[in-house]
Short mmCIF file of N, CA and C in Angstrom, two decimals:
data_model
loop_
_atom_site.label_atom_id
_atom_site.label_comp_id
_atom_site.label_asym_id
_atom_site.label_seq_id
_atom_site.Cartn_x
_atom_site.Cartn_y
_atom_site.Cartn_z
N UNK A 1 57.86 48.60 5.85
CA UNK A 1 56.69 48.17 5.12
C UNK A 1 56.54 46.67 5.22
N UNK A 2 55.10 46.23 4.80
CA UNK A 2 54.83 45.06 4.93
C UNK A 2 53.94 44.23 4.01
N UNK A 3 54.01 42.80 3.71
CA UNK A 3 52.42 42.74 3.06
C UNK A 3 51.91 41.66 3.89
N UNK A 4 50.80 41.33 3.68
CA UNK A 4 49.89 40.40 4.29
C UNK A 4 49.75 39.10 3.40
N UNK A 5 49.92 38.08 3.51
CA UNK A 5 49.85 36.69 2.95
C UNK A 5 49.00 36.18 3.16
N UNK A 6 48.61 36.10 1.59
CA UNK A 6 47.21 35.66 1.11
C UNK A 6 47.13 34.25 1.85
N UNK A 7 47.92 33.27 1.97
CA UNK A 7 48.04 32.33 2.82
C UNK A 7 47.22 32.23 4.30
N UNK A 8 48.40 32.67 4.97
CA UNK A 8 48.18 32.76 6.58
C UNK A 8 47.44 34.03 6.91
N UNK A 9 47.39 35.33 6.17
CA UNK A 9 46.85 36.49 7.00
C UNK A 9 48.07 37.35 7.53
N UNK A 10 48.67 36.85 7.96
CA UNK A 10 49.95 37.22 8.95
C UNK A 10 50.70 38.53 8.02
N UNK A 11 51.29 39.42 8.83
CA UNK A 11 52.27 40.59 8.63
C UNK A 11 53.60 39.25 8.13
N UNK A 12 54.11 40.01 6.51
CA UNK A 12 55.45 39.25 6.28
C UNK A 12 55.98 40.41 5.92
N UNK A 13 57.47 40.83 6.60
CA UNK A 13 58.13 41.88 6.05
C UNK A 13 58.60 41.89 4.73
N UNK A 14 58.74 42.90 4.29
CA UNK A 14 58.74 43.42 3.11
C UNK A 14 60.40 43.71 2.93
N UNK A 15 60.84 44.34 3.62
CA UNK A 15 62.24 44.77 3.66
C UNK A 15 63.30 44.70 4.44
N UNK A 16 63.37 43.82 5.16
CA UNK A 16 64.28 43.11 5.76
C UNK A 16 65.73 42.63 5.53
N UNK A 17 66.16 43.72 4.79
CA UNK A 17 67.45 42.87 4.30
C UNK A 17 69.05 43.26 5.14
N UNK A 18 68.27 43.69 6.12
CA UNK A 18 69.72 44.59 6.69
C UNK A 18 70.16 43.23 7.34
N UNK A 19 70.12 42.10 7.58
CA UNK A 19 70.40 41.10 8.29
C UNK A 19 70.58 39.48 7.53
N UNK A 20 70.37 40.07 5.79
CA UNK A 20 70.58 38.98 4.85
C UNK A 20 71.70 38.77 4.06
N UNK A 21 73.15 40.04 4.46
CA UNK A 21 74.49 40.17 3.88
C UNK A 21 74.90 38.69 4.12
N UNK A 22 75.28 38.41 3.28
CA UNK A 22 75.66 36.67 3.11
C UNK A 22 75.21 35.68 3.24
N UNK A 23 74.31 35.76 3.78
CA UNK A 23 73.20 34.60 4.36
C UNK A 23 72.07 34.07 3.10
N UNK A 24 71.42 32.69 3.92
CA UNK A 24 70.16 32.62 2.65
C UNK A 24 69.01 32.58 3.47
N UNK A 25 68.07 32.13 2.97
CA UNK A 25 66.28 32.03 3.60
C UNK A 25 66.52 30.43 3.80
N UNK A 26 66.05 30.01 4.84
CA UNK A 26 65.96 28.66 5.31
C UNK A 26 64.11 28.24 5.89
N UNK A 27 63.80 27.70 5.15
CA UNK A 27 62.44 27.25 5.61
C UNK A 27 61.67 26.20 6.24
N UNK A 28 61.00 26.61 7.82
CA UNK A 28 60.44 26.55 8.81
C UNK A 28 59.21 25.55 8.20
N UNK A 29 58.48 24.79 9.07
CA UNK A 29 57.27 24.67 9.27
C UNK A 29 56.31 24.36 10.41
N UNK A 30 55.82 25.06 10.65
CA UNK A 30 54.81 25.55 11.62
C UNK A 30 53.59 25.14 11.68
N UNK A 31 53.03 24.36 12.96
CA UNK A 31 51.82 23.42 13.26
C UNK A 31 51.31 24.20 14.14
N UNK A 32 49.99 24.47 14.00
CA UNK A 32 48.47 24.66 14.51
C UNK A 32 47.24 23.72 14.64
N UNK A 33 47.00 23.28 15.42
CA UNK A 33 45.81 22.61 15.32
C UNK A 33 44.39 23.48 15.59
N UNK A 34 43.39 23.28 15.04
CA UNK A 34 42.14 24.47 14.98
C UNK A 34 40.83 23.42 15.37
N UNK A 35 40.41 24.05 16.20
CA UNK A 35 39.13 23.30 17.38
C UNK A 35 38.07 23.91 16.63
N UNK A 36 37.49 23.14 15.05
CA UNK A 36 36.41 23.66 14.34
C UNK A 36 35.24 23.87 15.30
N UNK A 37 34.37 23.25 16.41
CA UNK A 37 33.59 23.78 17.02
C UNK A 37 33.80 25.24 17.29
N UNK A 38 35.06 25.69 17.74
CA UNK A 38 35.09 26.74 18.35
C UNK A 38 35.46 28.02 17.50
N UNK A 39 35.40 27.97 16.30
CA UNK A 39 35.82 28.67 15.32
C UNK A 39 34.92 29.10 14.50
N UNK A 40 35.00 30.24 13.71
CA UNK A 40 34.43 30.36 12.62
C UNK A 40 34.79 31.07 11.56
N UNK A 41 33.67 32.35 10.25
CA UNK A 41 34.60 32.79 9.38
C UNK A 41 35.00 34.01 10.06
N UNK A 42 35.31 34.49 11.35
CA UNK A 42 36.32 35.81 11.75
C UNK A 42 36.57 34.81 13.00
N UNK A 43 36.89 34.27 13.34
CA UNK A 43 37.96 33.65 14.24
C UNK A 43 38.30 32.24 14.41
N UNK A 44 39.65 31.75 14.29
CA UNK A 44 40.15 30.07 14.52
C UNK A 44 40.43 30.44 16.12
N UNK A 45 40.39 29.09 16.45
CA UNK A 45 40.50 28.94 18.19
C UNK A 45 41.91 27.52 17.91
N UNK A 46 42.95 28.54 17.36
CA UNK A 46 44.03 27.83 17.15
C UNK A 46 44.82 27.45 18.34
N UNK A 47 45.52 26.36 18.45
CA UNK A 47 46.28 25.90 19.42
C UNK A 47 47.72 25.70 18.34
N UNK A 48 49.11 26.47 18.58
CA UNK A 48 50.32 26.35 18.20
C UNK A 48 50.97 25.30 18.84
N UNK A 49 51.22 23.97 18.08
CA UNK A 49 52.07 23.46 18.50
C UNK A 49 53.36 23.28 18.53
N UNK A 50 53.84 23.51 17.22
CA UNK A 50 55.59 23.66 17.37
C UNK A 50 56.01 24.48 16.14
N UNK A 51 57.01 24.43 15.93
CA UNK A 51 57.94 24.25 14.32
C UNK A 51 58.93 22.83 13.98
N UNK A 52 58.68 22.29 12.84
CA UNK A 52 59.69 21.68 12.55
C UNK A 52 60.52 22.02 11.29
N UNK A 53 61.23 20.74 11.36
CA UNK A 53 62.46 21.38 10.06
C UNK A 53 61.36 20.90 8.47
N UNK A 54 60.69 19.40 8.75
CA UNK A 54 60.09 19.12 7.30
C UNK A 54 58.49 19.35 7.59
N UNK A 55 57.95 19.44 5.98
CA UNK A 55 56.80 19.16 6.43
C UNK A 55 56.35 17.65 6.85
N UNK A 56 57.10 16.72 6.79
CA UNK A 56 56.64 15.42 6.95
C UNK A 56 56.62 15.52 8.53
N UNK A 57 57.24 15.83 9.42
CA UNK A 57 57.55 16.31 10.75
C UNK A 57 56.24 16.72 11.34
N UNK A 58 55.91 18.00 10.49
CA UNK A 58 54.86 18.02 11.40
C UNK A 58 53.48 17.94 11.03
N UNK A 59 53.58 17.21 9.69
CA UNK A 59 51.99 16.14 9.43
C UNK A 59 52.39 15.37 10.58
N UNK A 60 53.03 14.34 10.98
CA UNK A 60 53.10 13.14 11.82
C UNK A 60 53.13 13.65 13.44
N UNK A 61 53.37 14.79 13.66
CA UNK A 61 52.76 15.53 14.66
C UNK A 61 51.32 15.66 14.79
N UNK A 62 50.99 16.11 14.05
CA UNK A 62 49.60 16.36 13.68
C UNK A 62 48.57 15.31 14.03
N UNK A 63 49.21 14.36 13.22
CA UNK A 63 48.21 12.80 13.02
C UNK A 63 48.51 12.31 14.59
N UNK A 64 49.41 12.01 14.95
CA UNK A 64 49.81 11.74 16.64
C UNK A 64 48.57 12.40 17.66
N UNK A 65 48.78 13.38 17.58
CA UNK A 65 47.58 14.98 18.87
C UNK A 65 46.62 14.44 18.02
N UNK A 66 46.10 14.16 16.63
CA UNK A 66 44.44 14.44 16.52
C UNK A 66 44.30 12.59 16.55
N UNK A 67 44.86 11.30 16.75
CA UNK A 67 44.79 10.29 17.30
C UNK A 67 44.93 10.14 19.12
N UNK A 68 45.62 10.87 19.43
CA UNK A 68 45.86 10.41 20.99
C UNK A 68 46.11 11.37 21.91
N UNK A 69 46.17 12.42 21.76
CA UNK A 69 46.37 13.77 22.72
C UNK A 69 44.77 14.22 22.93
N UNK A 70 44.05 14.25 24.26
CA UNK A 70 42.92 14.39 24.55
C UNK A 70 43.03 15.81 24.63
N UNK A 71 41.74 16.29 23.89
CA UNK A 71 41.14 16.89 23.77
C UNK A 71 40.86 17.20 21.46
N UNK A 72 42.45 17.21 21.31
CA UNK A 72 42.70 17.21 20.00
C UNK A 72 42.10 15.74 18.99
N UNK A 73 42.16 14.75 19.93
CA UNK A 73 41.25 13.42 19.76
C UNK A 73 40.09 13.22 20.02
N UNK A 74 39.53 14.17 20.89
CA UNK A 74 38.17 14.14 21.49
C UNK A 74 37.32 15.03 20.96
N UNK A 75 37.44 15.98 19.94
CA UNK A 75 36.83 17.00 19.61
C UNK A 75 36.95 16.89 17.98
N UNK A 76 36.17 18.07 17.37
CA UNK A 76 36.44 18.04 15.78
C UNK A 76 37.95 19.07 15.23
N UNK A 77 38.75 18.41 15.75
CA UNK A 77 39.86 19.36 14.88
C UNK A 77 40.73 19.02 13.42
N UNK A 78 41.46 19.90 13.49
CA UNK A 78 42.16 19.93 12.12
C UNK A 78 43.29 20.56 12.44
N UNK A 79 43.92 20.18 11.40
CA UNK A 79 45.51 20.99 11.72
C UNK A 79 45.45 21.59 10.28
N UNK A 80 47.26 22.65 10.28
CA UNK A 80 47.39 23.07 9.13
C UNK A 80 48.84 23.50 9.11
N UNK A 81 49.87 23.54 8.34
CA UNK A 81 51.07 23.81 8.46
C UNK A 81 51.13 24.64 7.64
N UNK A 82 52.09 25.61 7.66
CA UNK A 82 52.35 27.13 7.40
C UNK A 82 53.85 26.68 6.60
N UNK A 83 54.69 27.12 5.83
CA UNK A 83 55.42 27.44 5.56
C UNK A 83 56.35 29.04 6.44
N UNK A 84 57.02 29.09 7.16
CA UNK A 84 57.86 30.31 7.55
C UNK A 84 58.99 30.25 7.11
N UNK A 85 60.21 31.45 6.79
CA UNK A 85 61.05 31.53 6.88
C UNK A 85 61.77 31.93 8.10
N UNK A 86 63.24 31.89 8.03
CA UNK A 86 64.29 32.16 8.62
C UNK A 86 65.37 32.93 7.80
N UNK A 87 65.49 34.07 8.62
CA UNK A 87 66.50 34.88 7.28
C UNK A 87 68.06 34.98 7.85
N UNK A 88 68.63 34.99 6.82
CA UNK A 88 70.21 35.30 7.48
C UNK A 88 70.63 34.41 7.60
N UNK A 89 70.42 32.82 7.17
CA UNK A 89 70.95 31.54 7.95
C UNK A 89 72.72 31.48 7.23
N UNK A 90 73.41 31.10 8.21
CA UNK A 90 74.69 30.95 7.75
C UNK A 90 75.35 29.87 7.20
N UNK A 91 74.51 28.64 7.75
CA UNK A 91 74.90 27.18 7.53
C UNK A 91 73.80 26.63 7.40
N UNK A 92 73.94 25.24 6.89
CA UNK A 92 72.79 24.49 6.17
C UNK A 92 72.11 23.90 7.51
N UNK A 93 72.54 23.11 8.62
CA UNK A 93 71.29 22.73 9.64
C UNK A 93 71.30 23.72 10.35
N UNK A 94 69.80 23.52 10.99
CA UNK A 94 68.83 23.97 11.38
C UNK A 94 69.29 24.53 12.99
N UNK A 95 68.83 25.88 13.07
CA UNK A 95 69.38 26.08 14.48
C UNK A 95 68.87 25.48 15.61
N UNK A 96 69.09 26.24 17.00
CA UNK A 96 68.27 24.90 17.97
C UNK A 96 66.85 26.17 18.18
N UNK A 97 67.48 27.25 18.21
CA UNK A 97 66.03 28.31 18.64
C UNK A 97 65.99 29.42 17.47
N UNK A 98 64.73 29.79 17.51
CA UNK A 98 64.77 30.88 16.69
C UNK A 98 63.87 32.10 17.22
N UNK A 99 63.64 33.24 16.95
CA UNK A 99 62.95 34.37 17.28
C UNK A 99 61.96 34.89 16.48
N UNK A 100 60.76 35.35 17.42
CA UNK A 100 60.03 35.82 16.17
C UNK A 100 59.20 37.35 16.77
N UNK A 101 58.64 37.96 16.51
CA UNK A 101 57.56 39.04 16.89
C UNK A 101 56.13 39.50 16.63
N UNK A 102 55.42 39.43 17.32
CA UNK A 102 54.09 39.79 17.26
C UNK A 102 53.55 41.13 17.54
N UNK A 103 52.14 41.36 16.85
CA UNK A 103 51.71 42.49 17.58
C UNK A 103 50.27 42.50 17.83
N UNK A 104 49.17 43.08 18.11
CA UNK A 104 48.14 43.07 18.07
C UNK A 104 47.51 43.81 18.69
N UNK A 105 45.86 44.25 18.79
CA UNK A 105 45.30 45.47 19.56
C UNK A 105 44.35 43.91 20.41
N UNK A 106 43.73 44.66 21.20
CA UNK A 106 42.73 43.87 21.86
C UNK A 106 41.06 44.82 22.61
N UNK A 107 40.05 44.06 22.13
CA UNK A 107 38.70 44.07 21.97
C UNK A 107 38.72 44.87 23.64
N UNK A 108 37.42 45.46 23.74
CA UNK A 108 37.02 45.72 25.08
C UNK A 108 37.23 44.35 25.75
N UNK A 109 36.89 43.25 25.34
CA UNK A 109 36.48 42.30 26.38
C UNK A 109 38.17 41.58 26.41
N UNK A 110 39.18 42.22 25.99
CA UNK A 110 40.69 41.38 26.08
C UNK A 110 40.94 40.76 25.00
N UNK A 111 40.07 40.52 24.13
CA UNK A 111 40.34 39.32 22.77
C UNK A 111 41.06 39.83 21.95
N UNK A 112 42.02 39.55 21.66
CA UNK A 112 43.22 39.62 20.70
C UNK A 112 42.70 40.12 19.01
N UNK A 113 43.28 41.28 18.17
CA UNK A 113 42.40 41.39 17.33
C UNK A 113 43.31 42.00 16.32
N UNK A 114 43.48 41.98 14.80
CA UNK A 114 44.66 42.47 14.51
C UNK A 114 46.15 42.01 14.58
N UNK A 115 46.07 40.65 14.74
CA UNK A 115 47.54 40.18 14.93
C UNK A 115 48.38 40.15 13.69
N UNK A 116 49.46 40.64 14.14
CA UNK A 116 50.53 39.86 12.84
C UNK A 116 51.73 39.65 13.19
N UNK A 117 52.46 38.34 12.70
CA UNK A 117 53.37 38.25 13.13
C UNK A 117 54.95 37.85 12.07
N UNK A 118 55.79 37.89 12.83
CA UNK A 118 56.95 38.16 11.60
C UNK A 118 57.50 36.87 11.01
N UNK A 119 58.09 36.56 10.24
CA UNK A 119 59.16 35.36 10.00
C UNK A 119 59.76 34.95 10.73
N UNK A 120 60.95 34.28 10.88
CA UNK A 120 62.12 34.21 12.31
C UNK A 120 63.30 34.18 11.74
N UNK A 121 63.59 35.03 12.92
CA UNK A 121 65.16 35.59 12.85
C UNK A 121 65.80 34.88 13.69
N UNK A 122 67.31 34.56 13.52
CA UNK A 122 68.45 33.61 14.18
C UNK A 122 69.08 34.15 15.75
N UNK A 123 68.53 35.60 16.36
CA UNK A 123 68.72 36.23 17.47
C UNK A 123 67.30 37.22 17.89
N UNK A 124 67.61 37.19 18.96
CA UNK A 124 66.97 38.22 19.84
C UNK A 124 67.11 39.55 19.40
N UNK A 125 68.53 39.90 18.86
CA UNK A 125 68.81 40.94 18.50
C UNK A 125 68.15 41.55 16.92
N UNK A 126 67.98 40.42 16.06
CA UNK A 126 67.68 40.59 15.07
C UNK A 126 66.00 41.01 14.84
N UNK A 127 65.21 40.10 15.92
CA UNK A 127 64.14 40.32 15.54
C UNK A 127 63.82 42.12 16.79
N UNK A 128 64.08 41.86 17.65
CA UNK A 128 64.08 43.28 17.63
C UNK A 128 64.75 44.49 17.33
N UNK A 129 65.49 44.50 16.18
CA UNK A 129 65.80 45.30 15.76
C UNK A 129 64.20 45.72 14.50
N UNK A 130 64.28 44.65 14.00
CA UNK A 130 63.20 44.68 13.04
C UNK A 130 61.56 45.19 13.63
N UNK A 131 61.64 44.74 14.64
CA UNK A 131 60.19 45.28 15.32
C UNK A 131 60.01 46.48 16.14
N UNK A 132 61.34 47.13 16.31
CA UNK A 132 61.41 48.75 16.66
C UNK A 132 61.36 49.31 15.41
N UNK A 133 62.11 49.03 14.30
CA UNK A 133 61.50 49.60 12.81
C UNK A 133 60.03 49.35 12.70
N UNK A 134 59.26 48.06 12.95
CA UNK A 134 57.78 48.08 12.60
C UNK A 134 57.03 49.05 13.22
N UNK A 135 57.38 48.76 14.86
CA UNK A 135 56.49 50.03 15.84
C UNK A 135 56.36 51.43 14.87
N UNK A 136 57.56 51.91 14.59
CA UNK A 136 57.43 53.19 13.82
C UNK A 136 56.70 53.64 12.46
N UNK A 137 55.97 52.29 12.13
CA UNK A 137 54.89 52.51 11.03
C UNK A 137 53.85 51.34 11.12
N UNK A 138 53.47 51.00 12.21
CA UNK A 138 52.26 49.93 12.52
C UNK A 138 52.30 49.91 13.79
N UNK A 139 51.13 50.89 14.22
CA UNK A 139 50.81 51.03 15.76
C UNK A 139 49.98 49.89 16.07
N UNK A 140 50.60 49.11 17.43
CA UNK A 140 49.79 48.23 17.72
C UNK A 140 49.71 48.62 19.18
N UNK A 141 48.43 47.70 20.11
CA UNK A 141 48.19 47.97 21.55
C UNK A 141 49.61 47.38 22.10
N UNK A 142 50.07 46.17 21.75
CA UNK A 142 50.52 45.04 22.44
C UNK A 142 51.82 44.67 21.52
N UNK A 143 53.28 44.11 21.82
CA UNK A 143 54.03 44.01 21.01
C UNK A 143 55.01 42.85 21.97
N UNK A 144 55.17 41.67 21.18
CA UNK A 144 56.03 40.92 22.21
C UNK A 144 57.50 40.40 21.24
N UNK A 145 57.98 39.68 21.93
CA UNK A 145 58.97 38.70 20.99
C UNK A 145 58.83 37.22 21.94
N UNK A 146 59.22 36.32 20.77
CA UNK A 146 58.93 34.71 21.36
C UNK A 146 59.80 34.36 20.81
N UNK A 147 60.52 33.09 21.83
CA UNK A 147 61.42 32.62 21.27
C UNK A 147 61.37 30.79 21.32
N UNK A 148 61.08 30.34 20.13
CA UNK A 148 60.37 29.18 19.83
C UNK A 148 61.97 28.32 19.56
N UNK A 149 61.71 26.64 20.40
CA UNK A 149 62.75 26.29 20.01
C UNK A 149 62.11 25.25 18.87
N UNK A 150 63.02 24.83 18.13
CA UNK A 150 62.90 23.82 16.54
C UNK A 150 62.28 22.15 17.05
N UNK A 151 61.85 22.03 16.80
CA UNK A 151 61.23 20.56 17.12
C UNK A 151 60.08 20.32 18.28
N UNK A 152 60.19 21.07 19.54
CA UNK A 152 59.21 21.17 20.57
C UNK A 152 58.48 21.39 20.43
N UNK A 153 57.19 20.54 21.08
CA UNK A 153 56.19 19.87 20.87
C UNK A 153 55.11 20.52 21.68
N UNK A 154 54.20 21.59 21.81
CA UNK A 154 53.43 22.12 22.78
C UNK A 154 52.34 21.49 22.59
N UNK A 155 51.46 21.43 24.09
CA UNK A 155 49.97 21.43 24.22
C UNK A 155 49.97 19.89 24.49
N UNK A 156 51.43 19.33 25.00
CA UNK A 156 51.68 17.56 24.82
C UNK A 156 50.46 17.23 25.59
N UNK A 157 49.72 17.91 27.16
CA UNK A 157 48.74 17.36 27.66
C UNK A 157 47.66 17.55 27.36
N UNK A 158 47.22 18.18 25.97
CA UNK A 158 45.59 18.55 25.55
C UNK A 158 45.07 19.50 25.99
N UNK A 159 43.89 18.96 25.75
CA UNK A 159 43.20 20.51 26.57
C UNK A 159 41.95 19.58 26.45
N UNK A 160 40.95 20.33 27.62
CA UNK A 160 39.42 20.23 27.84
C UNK A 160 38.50 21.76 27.89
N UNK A 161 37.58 21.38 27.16
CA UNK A 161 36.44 22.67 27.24
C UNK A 161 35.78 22.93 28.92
N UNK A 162 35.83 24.03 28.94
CA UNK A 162 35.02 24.34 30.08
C UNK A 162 33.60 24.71 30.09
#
């Protein structure tokens, strides 16, 4: 089972605890920047740029790409940072990678529709264990795993509209 966060939208598991015996919740934060031209109220034309450990991290990310990274400087955007967890952590710093899983159906025309995606887990193993349990009660078209490392910085060369 799952619920949806009034927050982000996103699938947050519900019952996850087979992988929290001793461990605590360690919390993520996660940068998007959103290309308001290209957006509206049923779709952001989000660009993911990283995770860091604070939120101060990745406001100053943020302010950096929407001052000097072309396209994120050249256009009307905005950013927004997410709060995620990490479950199971064993020790107090921050790992170097973490795992996460998605799912989603997609439109006749390919467009992604229905996404949700999970918290992050400290292995490969962990998060798919958890997302062969999801398959079996949330059919999706499409199902991946990503493995995001802590501080890296995507989209460093911008982007241009076509």
């Amino acid at each position: 089972t799952g619920s949806k966060s009034s927050t982000t939208g996103f699938w947050a598991p519900d019952d996850i605890n087979t992988y929290r015996i001793g461990g605590f919740d360690m919390t993520l934060f996660s940068l998007n920047l959103t290309d308001l031209a290209l957006s509206d109220k049923t779709h952001r034309e989000d660009f993911f740029i990283g995770l860091f450990g604070t939120r101060a991290q990745a406001e100053a990310v943020a302010a950096h790409y929407l001052k000097q990274v072309p396209g994120f400087c050249d256009y009307d955007c905005t950013y927004r940072v997410e709060e995620k967890s990490i479950h199971n952590v064993q020790r107090e710093s921050l790992p170097d990678f973490v795992w996460q899983f998605a799912g989603w159906d997609e439109t006749k025309d390919g467009e992604p529709v229905n996404i949700i995606e999970s918290d992050f887990f400290l292995t490969e193993e962990q998060a798919t264990f958890e997302l062969d349990y999801l398959k079996l009660q949330c059919p999706h078209q499409e199902w991946c795993i990503r493995r995001h490392k802590i501080g890296e910085m995507l989209w460093q060369d911008g982007f241009v509209r076509v």
